[in-house]
XYZ file of C-alpha atoms in Angstrom:
489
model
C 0.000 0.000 0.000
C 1.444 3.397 -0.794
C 1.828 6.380 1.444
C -0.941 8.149 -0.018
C -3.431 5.100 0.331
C -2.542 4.825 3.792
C -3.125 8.086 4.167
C -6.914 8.386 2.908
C -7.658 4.823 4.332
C -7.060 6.570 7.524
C -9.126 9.248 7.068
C -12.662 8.577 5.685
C -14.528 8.533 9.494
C -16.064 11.891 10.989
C -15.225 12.708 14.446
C -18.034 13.577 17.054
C -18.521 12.982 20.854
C -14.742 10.828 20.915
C -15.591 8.484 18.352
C -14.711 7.863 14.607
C -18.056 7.335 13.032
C -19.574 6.694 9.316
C -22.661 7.989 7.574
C -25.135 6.646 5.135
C -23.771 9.413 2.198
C -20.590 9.271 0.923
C -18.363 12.467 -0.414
C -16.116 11.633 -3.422
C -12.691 13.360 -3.236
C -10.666 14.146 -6.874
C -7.394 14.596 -7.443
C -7.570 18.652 -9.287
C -3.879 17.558 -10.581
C -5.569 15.041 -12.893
C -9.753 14.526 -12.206
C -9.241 11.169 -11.031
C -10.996 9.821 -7.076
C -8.995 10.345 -4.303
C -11.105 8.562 -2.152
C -14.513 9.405 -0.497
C -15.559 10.964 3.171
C -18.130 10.220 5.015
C -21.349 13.284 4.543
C -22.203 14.576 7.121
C -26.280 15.576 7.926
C -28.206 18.052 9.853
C -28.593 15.249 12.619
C -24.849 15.069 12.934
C -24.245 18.568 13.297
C -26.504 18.574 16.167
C -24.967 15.609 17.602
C -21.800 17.110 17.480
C -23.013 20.293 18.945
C -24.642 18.486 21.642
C -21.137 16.465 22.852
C -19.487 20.163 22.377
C -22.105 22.042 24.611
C -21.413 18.892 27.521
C -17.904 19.328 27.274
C -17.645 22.698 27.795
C -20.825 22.649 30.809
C -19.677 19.393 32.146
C -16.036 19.236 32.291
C -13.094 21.098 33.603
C -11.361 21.486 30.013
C -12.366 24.963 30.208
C -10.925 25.555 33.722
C -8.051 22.845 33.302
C -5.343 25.127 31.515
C -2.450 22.865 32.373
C -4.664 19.706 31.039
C -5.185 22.388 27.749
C -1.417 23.054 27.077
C -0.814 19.021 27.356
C -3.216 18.038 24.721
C -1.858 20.787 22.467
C 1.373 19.612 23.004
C 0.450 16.197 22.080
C -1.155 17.152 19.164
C 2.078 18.699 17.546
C 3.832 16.141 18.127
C 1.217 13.445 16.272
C 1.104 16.356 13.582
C 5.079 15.599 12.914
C 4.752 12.574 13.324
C 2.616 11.595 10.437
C 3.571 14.980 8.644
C 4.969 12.347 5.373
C 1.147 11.144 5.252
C -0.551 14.065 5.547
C 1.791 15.712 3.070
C 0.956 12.509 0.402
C -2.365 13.394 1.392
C -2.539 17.562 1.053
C -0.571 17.273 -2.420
C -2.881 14.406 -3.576
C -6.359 16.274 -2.828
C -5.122 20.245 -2.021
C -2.889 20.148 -5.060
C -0.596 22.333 -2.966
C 2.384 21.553 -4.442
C 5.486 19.827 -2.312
C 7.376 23.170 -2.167
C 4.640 24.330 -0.731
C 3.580 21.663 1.664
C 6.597 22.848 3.156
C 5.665 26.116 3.963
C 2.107 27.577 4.413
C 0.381 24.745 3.324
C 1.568 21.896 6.042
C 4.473 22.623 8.151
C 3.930 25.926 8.901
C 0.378 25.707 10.041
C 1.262 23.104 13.043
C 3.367 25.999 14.744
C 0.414 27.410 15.039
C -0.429 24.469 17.257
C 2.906 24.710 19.201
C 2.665 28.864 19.049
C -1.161 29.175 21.236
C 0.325 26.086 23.871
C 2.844 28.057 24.496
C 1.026 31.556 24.672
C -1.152 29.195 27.091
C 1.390 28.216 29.717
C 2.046 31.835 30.381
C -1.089 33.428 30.151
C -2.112 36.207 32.857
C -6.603 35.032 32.698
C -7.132 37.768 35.299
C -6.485 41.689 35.658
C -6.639 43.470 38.768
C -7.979 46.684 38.692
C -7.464 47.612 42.287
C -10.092 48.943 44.772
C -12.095 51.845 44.779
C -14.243 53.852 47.135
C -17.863 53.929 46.072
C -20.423 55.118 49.084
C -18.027 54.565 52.198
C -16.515 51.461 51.130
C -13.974 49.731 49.357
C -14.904 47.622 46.867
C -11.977 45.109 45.328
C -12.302 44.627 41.586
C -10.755 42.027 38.930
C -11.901 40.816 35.342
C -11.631 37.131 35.145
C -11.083 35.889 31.135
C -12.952 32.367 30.194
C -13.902 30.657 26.972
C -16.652 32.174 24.785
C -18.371 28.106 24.577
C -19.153 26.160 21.613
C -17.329 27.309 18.591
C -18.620 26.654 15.163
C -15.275 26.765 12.832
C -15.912 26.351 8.917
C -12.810 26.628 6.609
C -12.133 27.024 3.091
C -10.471 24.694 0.682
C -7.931 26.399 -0.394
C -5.577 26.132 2.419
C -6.978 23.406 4.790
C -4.786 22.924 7.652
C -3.735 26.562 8.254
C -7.566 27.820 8.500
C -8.336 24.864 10.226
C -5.355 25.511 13.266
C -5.772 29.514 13.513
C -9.040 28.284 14.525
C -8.987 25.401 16.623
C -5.545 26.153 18.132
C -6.731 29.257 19.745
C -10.008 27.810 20.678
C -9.039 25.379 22.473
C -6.289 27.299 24.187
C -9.055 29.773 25.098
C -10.814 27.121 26.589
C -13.952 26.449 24.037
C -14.938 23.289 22.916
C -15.478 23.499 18.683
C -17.531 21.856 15.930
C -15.123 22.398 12.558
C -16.557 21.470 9.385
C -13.500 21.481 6.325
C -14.767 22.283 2.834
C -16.791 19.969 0.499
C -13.395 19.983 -2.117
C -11.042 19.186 0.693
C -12.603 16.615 3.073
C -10.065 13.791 3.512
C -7.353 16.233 4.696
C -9.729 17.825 7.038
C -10.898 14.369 8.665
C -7.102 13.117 9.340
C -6.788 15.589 12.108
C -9.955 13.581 13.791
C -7.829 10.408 13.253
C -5.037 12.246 14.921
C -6.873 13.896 18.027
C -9.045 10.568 18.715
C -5.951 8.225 18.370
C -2.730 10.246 19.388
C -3.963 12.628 22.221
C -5.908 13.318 25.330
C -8.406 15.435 24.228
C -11.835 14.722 25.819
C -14.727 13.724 23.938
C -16.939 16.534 22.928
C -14.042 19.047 22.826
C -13.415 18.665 19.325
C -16.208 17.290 16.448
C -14.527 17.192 12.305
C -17.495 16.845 10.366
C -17.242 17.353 6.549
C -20.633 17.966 3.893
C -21.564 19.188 1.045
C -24.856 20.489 2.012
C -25.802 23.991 2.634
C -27.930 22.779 5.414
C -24.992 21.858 7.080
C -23.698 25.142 7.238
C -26.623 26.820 8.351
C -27.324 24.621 11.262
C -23.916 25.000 12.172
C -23.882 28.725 12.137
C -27.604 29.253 13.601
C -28.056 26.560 16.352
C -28.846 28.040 19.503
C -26.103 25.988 21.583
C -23.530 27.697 19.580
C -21.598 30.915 20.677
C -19.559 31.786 18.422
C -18.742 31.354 14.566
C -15.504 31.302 12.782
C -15.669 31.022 9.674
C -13.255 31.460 6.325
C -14.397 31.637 2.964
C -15.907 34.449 0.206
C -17.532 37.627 1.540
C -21.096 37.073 -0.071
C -21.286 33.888 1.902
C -19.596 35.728 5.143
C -22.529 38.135 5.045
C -25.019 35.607 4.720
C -23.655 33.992 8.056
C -23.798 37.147 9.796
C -26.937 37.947 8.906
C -27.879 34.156 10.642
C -25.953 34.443 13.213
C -27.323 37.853 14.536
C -31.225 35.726 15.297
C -29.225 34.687 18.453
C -26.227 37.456 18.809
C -23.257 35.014 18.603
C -19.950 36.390 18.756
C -19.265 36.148 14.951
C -15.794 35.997 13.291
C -15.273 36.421 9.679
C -11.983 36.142 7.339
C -12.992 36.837 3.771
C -12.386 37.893 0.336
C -9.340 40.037 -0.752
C -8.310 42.150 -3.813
C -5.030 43.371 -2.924
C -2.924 45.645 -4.414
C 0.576 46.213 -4.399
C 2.308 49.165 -5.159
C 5.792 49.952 -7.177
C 6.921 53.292 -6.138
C 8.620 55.259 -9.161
C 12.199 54.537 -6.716
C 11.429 50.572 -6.754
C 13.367 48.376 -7.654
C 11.100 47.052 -10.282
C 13.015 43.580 -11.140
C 12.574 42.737 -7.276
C 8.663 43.878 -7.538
C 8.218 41.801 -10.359
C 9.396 38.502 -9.440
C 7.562 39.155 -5.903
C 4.221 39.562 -8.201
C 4.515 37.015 -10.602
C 5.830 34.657 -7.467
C 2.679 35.584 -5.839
C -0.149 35.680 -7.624
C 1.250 31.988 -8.630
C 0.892 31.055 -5.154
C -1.147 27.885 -4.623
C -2.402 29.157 -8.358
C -3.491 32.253 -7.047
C -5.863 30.667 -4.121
C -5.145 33.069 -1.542
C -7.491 35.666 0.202
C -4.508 37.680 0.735
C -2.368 37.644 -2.231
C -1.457 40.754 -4.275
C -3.673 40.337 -7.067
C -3.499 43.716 -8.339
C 0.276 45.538 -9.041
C -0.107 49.422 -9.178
C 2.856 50.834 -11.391
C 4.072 54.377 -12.153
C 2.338 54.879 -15.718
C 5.433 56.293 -17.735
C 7.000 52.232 -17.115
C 4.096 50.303 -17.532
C 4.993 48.457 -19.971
C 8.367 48.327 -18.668
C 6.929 45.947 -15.912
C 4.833 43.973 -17.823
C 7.423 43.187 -19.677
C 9.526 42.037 -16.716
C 6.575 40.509 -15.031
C 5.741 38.184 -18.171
C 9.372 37.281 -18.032
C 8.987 36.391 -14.746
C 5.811 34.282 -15.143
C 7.118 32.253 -17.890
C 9.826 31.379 -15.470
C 6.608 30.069 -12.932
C 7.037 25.905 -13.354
C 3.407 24.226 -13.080
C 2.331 20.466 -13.451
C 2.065 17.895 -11.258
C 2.442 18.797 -7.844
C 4.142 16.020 -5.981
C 7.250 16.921 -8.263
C 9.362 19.201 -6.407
C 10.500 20.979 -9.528
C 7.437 22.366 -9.648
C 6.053 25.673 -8.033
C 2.455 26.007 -8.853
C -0.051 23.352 -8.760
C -3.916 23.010 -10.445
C -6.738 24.805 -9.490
C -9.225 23.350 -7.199
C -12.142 21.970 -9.496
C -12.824 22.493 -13.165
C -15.420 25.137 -11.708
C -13.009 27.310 -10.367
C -11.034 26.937 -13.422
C -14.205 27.578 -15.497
C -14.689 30.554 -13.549
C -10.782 32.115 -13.798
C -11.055 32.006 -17.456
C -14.571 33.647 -17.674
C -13.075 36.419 -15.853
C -10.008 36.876 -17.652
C -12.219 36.518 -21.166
C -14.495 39.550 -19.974
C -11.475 41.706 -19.323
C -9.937 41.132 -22.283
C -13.440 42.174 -24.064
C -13.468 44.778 -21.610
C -10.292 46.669 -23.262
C -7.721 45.093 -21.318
C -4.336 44.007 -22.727
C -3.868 39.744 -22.741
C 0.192 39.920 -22.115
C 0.440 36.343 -21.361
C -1.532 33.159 -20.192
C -5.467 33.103 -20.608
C -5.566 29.302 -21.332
C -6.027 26.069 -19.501
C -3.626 23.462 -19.179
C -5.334 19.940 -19.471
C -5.745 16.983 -18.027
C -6.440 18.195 -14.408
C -7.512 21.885 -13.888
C -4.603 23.842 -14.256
C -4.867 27.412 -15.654
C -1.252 29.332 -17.067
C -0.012 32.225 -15.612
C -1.666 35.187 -16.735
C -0.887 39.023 -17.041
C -3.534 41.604 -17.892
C -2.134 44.841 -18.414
C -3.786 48.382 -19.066
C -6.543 47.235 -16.895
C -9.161 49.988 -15.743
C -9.169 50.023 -12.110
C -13.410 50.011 -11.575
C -13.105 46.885 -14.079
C -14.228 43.447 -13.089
C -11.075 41.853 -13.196
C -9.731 45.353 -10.876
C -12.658 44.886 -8.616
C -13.661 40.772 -8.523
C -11.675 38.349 -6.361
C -10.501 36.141 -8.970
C -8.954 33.201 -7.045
C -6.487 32.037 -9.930
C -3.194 32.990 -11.015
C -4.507 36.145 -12.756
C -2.456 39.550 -12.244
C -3.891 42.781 -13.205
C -1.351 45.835 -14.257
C -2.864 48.963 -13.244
C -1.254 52.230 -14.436
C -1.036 55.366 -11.906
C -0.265 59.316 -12.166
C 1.183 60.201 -8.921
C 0.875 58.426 -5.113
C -2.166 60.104 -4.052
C -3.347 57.927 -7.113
C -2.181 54.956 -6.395
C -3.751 55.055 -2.986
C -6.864 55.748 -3.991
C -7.055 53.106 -6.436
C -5.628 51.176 -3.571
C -8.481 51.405 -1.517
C -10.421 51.369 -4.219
C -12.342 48.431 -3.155
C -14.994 46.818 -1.175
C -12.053 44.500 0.083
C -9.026 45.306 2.589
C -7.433 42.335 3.304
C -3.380 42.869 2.357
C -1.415 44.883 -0.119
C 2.284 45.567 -0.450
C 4.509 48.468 -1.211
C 8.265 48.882 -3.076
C 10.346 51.699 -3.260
C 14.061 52.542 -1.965
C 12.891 55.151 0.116
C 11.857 53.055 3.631
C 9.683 56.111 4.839
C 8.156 57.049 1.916
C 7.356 53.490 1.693
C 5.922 53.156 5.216
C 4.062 56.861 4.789
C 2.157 54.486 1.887
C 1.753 51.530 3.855
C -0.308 53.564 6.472
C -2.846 54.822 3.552
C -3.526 51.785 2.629
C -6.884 50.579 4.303
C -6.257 46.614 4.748
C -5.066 44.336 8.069
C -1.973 43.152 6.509
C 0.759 45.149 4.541
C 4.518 44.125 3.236
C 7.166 46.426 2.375
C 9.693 45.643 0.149
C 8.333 41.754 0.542
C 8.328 41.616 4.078
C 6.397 38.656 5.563
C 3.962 39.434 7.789
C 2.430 36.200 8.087
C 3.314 33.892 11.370
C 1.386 32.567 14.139
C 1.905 35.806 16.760
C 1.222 38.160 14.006
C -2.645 39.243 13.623
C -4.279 38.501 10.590
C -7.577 39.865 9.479
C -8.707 42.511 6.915
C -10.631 46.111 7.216
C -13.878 46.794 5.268
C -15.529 43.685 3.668
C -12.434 41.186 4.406
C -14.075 40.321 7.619
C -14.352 40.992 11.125
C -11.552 40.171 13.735
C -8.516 38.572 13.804
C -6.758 35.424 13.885
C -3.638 33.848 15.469
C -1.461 36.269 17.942
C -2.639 36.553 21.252
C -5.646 38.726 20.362
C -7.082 35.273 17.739
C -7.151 33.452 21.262
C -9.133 36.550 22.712
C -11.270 36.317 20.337
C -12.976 32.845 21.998
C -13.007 34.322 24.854
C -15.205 36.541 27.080
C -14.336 38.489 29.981
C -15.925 39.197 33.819
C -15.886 41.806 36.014
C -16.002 41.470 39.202
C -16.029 42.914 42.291
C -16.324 42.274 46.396
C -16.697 44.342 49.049
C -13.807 44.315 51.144
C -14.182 47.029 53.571
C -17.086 48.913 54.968
């Protein structure tokens, strides 16, 4: 048996209450490298969700995991450590059905993501979860005060495909480490990856039942249980902003606490100073990313207009440099899309800017078999366009011209989105002076890399609400209470 059937034999069981269980429906998995079955997951139902809600709401009522912090930081620990110890299979596993390729597997994809893990125990064994505020007189007496910080309850955590295990662990890590017991429910596209870490947590650590339920579905019903059953306190969820506000909307019938991480259209910015070979290779490096799926890459480059074509130039160089194809080879950087929809989608995008009066430099075609989609430039694109204003979610990059920087700032922020964005130039503060104009939750200058598990991460405007990882994505399961005693009369 290979590494990758081991892998998805291991993984086809959803986890609620302690136990690995089955389902009458069945969830078939493909390979977006080349169409063919991965394997299939279990669906789950309606009456699953609740189940799993119901073993979530009596661990967090019934047991002392949200009191236990030492018990917290064990478990944590322990799950690391079966993370790296079956990182081989789960990396078989996230190339076979992600199509992250292996170079990235090593990196944001896979290995990355469990420090997340390893980041909140830590953050946990030295946490401070109460504040004195000191007495105060009020009437004739002195009255002692403190706030006391606890976990929010039953977290409902929904990620996106695209990037599996690090949406999935900047939202369980922190839960738990708050002290919240959590339903998560991985995407339809991406289920076998999503139900190995319920192989890991039942078989490999000490996790009580009922803290943590994996349940995986394809039906919308699913979802919206999840997000509107009364037992539930708080959402988390990742995924595109139309669907965000929909869950918002839901959520509001019973005022959970309601994080969001959403769409992006970011923009990066070449200064007239830059030095445009580095800004180039950053973008064309970028948007190639995963094949573009990421809410926070730098789909837009903003460039002085008296060298636009200067950089596309440089940036189609660049991109014909980009190797794609089958993503367990290590020789190659980018990987397929996700589904033949997505790809569908991509190239009805980039078809209506091109009919829109935007310049085709390179790409604009699929790459068969599998659902792989060449690097593509669009140059002299208007910035209220589609393809300017649309998250794309492919490796598309649009070249927008500018007149001066108050331009390219507002065309910055030109967008319902404010996610990330990126600035070059040789001149640090003039380059930092940008950065702070720019409305989004994450910003790189010069290619600095703002992403790591202490860092916030979360966008202004329609790229959500909160933040995740850093201290303040555990504060966000958790709620705080003041109180105060009378200590002197």
């Amino acid at each position: 048996m290979s590494t990758q059937e081991e892998a998805v034999t291991a993984t086809q069981r959803l986890l609620i209450d302690g136990q690995l269980v089955e389902t009458g429906a069945s969830l078939a998995s493909l390979n977006p490298a080349n169409g063919e079955v991965v394997g299939h997951a279990p669906e789950a139902g309606v009456a699953e969700v609740d189940a799993a809600v119901a073993a979530a709401r009596r661990a967090f009522d019934t047991t002392d995991w949200p009191t236990n912090h030492e018990f917290r930081a064990r478990c944590l620990d322990q799950l690391y450590q079966a993370l790296q110890d079956n990182v081989e299979e789960l990396r078989a596993l996230m190339i076979a059905e992600v199509g992250a390729s292996y170079i990235l597997t090593k990196g944001n994809q896979l290995e990355t993501p469990f420090e997340i893990v390893k980041y909140y125990s830590g953050v946990l064994k030295g946490y401070t979860w109460t504040e004195d505020l000191g007495p105060v007189e009020i009437r004739g007496a002195q009255h002692q005060r403190w706030v006391e910080k606890e976990g929010a309850g039953v977290v409902a955590a929904i990620a996106a495909y695209n990037y599996p295990y690090q949406l999935a662990f900047a939202k369980l890590a922190p839960a738990l480490a708050a002290g919240c017991t959590v339903v998560l429910k991985g995407a339809p596209d991406t289920p076998l990856i999503t139900l190995a870490l319920g192989e890991l947590i039942a078989n490999h650590t000490d996790i009580p039942a009922g803290v943590v339920n994996i349940l995986t579905s394809s039906e919308v019903a699913v979802g919206e249980r999840m997000t509107t059953h009364p037992d539930v306190d708080v959402v988390s969820f990742t995924g595109s902003t139309p669907v965000g506000r929909k869950i918002m909307a839901a959520a509001s019938a019973t005022l959970k606490k309601v994080f969001l991480e959403l769409g992006g259209k970011s923009a990066a910015i070449l200064l007239d100073d830059a030095d445009y070979n580095l800004g180039a290779m950053f973008a064309a490096f970028s948007i190639c990313s995963h094949a573009g799926q990421g809410c926070a890459i730098t789909t837009r480059l903003l460039v002085p207009r008296a060298d636009h074509d200067k950089v596309a130039e440089l940036v189609a160089a660049n991109l014909a440099n980009i190797t794609y194809g089958d993503p367990a080879d290590p020789k190659n950087y980018m990987g397929p899309l996700i589904s033949e929809r997505q790809r569908d989608k991509v190239h009805g995008l980039v078809e209506r800017a091109v009919a829109a009066g935007a310049t085709l430099v390179a790409g604009g075609e699929k790459v068969d078999p599998g659902y792989f989609y060449k690097p593509t430039l669009l140059a002299n694109v208007d910035p209220d366009s589609e393809i300017a204003q649309e998250e794309v979610f492919g490796p598309v990059l649009a070249l927008i011209p500018y007149d001066d920087i108050d331009d390219a700032v507002r065309i910055a922020n030109n967008s319902i989105y404010g996610l990330s964005g990126g600035v070059f130039g040789a001149d640090a503060e003039r380059a930092r002076a940008v950065a702070r104009r720019i409305r989004t939750g994450t910003f790189s200058i010069n290619g600095g890399n703002y992403f790591h598990p202490d860092a916030p991460f979360g966008g202004y405007k329609q790229s959500g609400v909160g933040r995740e990882m850093g201290v303040v994505g555990m504060e966000e399961f958790m709620e705080r209470k003041t109180i105060a005693e009378v200590v002197s009369a």
